[in-house]
PDB file of C-alpha atoms in Angstrom:
ATOM      1  CA  UNK A1028     -12.031  15.655  36.442  1.00  0.00           C
ATOM      2  CA  UNK A1029     -13.368  13.188  33.849  1.00  0.00           C
ATOM      3  CA  UNK A1030     -11.110  11.811  31.137  1.00  0.00           C
ATOM      4  CA  UNK A1031     -11.829  13.414  27.794  1.00  0.00           C
ATOM      5  CA  UNK A1032     -11.488  11.709  24.456  1.00  0.00           C
ATOM      6  CA  UNK A1033      -8.522  12.987  22.436  1.00  0.00           C
ATOM      7  CA  UNK A1034      -9.443  15.253  19.516  1.00  0.00           C
ATOM      8  CA  UNK A1035     -10.051  13.468  16.219  1.00  0.00           C
ATOM      9  CA  UNK A1036      -7.821  14.451  13.308  1.00  0.00           C
ATOM     10  CA  UNK A1037      -8.526  13.754   9.651  1.00  0.00           C
ATOM     11  CA  UNK A1038      -5.493  13.218   7.448  1.00  0.00           C
ATOM     12  CA  UNK A1039      -4.489  11.863   4.092  1.00  0.00           C
ATOM     13  CA  UNK A1040      -1.389   9.638   4.183  1.00  0.00           C
ATOM     14  CA  UNK A1041       0.366   9.110   0.872  1.00  0.00           C
ATOM     15  CA  UNK A1042       2.785   6.178   0.925  1.00  0.00           C
ATOM     16  CA  UNK A1043       5.350   5.939  -1.866  1.00  0.00           C
ATOM     17  CA  UNK A1044       7.871   3.231  -2.616  1.00  0.00           C
ATOM     18  CA  UNK A1045       7.984  -0.396  -3.732  1.00  0.00           C
ATOM     19  CA  UNK A1046       4.516  -1.320  -2.469  1.00  0.00           C
ATOM     20  CA  UNK A1047       3.267  -3.705  -5.164  1.00  0.00           C
ATOM     21  CA  UNK A1048       3.128  -6.657  -2.754  1.00  0.00           C
ATOM     22  CA  UNK A1049      -0.310  -8.288  -2.576  1.00  0.00           C
ATOM     23  CA  UNK A1050       0.101  -8.551   1.201  1.00  0.00           C
ATOM     24  CA  UNK A1051       0.288  -4.804   1.886  1.00  0.00           C
ATOM     25  CA  UNK A1052      -3.320  -3.684   1.320  1.00  0.00           C
ATOM     26  CA  UNK A1053      -4.736  -6.391   3.642  1.00  0.00           C
ATOM     27  CA  UNK A1054      -1.955  -5.517   6.131  1.00  0.00           C
ATOM     28  CA  UNK A1055      -3.076  -1.850   6.102  1.00  0.00           C
ATOM     29  CA  UNK A1056      -6.704  -2.909   6.573  1.00  0.00           C
ATOM     30  CA  UNK A1057      -5.875  -5.173   9.522  1.00  0.00           C
ATOM     31  CA  UNK A1058      -3.700  -2.624  11.318  1.00  0.00           C
ATOM     32  CA  UNK A1059      -6.066   0.325  10.772  1.00  0.00           C
ATOM     33  CA  UNK A1060      -8.887  -1.742  12.291  1.00  0.00           C
ATOM     34  CA  UNK A1061      -6.700  -2.791  15.242  1.00  0.00           C
ATOM     35  CA  UNK A1062      -5.968   0.877  15.928  1.00  0.00           C
ATOM     36  CA  UNK A1063      -9.649   1.794  15.627  1.00  0.00           C
ATOM     37  CA  UNK A1064      -9.065   4.300  12.824  1.00  0.00           C
ATOM     38  CA  UNK A1065     -11.846   5.462  10.520  1.00  0.00           C
ATOM     39  CA  UNK A1066     -11.415   5.876   6.782  1.00  0.00           C
ATOM     40  CA  UNK A1067     -10.107   3.701   4.000  1.00  0.00           C
ATOM     41  CA  UNK A1068      -7.858   3.403   0.992  1.00  0.00           C
ATOM     42  CA  UNK A1069      -8.650   6.248  -1.401  1.00  0.00           C
ATOM     43  CA  UNK A1070      -6.305   5.218  -4.246  1.00  0.00           C
ATOM     44  CA  UNK A1071      -3.470   2.808  -4.957  1.00  0.00           C
ATOM     45  CA  UNK A1072      -1.077   1.597  -7.618  1.00  0.00           C
ATOM     46  CA  UNK A1073       2.283  -0.205  -7.625  1.00  0.00           C
ATOM     47  CA  UNK A1074       4.190   2.864  -6.381  1.00  0.00           C
ATOM     48  CA  UNK A1075       1.654   4.782  -4.269  1.00  0.00           C
ATOM     49  CA  UNK A1076      -1.125   4.190  -1.744  1.00  0.00           C
ATOM     50  CA  UNK A1077      -3.348   7.029  -0.561  1.00  0.00           C
ATOM     51  CA  UNK A1078      -5.078   6.539   2.805  1.00  0.00           C
ATOM     52  CA  UNK A1079      -7.925   8.737   4.032  1.00  0.00           C
ATOM     53  CA  UNK A1080      -7.915   8.312   7.828  1.00  0.00           C
ATOM     54  CA  UNK A1081      -9.418   9.807  10.958  1.00  0.00           C
ATOM     55  CA  UNK A1082      -8.545   9.215  14.587  1.00  0.00           C
ATOM     56  CA  UNK A1083      -6.570  10.579  17.519  1.00  0.00           C
ATOM     57  CA  UNK A1084      -3.209  12.016  16.435  1.00  0.00           C
ATOM     58  CA  UNK A1085      -1.319   9.390  18.454  1.00  0.00           C
ATOM     59  CA  UNK A1086      -3.037   6.555  16.568  1.00  0.00           C
ATOM     60  CA  UNK A1087      -2.428   8.221  13.203  1.00  0.00           C
ATOM     61  CA  UNK A1088       1.239   8.486  14.247  1.00  0.00           C
ATOM     62  CA  UNK A1089       1.202   4.768  15.151  1.00  0.00           C
ATOM     63  CA  UNK A1090      -0.248   3.887  11.727  1.00  0.00           C
ATOM     64  CA  UNK A1091       2.421   5.968   9.991  1.00  0.00           C
ATOM     65  CA  UNK A1092       5.147   4.226  11.984  1.00  0.00           C
ATOM     66  CA  UNK A1093       3.623   0.816  11.305  1.00  0.00           C
ATOM     67  CA  UNK A1094       3.460   1.497   7.567  1.00  0.00           C
ATOM     68  CA  UNK A1095       7.061   2.703   7.514  1.00  0.00           C
ATOM     69  CA  UNK A1096       8.166  -0.592   9.099  1.00  0.00           C
ATOM     70  CA  UNK A1097       5.443  -2.598   7.304  1.00  0.00           C
ATOM     71  CA  UNK A1098       5.681  -6.137   5.964  1.00  0.00           C
ATOM     72  CA  UNK A1099       9.121  -7.322   4.897  1.00  0.00           C
ATOM     73  CA  UNK A1100       8.171  -7.472   1.199  1.00  0.00           C
ATOM     74  CA  UNK A1101       7.302  -3.747   1.082  1.00  0.00           C
ATOM     75  CA  UNK A1102       9.722  -0.812   0.926  1.00  0.00           C
ATOM     76  CA  UNK A1103       8.312   2.594   1.901  1.00  0.00           C
ATOM     77  CA  UNK A1104      10.443   5.477   0.636  1.00  0.00           C
ATOM     78  CA  UNK A1105       8.282   8.417   1.753  1.00  0.00           C
ATOM     79  CA  UNK A1106       5.120   9.097   3.727  1.00  0.00           C
ATOM     80  CA  UNK A1107       3.373  12.411   3.183  1.00  0.00           C
ATOM     81  CA  UNK A1108       0.728  13.509   5.707  1.00  0.00           C
ATOM     82  CA  UNK A1109      -1.826  16.137   4.715  1.00  0.00           C
ATOM     83  CA  UNK A1110      -4.321  17.620   7.178  1.00  0.00           C
ATOM     84  CA  UNK A1111      -7.847  17.444   5.783  1.00  0.00           C
ATOM     85  CA  UNK A1112     -11.183  19.090   6.674  1.00  0.00           C
ATOM     86  CA  UNK A1113     -13.539  17.427   9.121  1.00  0.00           C
ATOM     87  CA  UNK A1114     -13.844  13.645   8.722  1.00  0.00           C
ATOM     88  CA  UNK A1115     -16.782  12.361   6.718  1.00  0.00           C
ATOM     89  CA  UNK A1116     -16.700   8.769   8.004  1.00  0.00           C
ATOM     90  CA  UNK A1117     -17.222   6.951  11.270  1.00  0.00           C
ATOM     91  CA  UNK A1118     -15.410   3.652  10.738  1.00  0.00           C
ATOM     92  CA  UNK A1119     -12.817   1.917   8.601  1.00  0.00           C
ATOM     93  CA  UNK A1120     -14.363   1.184   5.196  1.00  0.00           C
ATOM     94  CA  UNK A1121     -15.786  -2.306   5.372  1.00  0.00           C
ATOM     95  CA  UNK A1122     -15.503  -4.576   2.406  1.00  0.00           C
ATOM     96  CA  UNK A1123     -12.856  -2.668   0.458  1.00  0.00           C
ATOM     97  CA  UNK A1124     -10.625  -5.769   0.442  1.00  0.00           C
ATOM     98  CA  UNK A1125     -13.384  -7.754  -1.285  1.00  0.00           C
ATOM     99  CA  UNK A1126     -13.787  -5.027  -3.920  1.00  0.00           C
ATOM    100  CA  UNK A1127     -10.034  -4.952  -4.603  1.00  0.00           C
ATOM    101  CA  UNK A1128      -9.946  -8.750  -4.922  1.00  0.00           C
ATOM    102  CA  UNK A1129     -12.815  -8.634  -7.429  1.00  0.00           C
ATOM    103  CA  UNK A1130     -10.857  -6.088  -9.474  1.00  0.00           C
ATOM    104  CA  UNK A1131      -7.763  -8.306  -9.340  1.00  0.00           C
ATOM    105  CA  UNK A1132      -5.811  -5.652  -7.422  1.00  0.00           C
ATOM    106  CA  UNK A1133      -4.858  -8.070  -4.638  1.00  0.00           C
TER     107      UNK A1133
END
């Protein structure tokens, strides 16, 4: 019997807490890419980051756990996961870090 790829899930993760650190958005980018997740950062401010992600459930779980432990200068109070309709992307959004830097967000 051939190994089958795990089913792909599409979820929105909403992180809330003291997340104003300039290091956190690049940290999310780096770890999402390492896990091979698709998606990107949909919205962010000093108290909330909204991630739109697709991947196997186990890797989404790993990203949630990683964010909860995150960099030392970030404090996550809650993580809300919302199941979404079929994913509309096939890779982690390239270049979003450059766009955020241009806007002065990081």
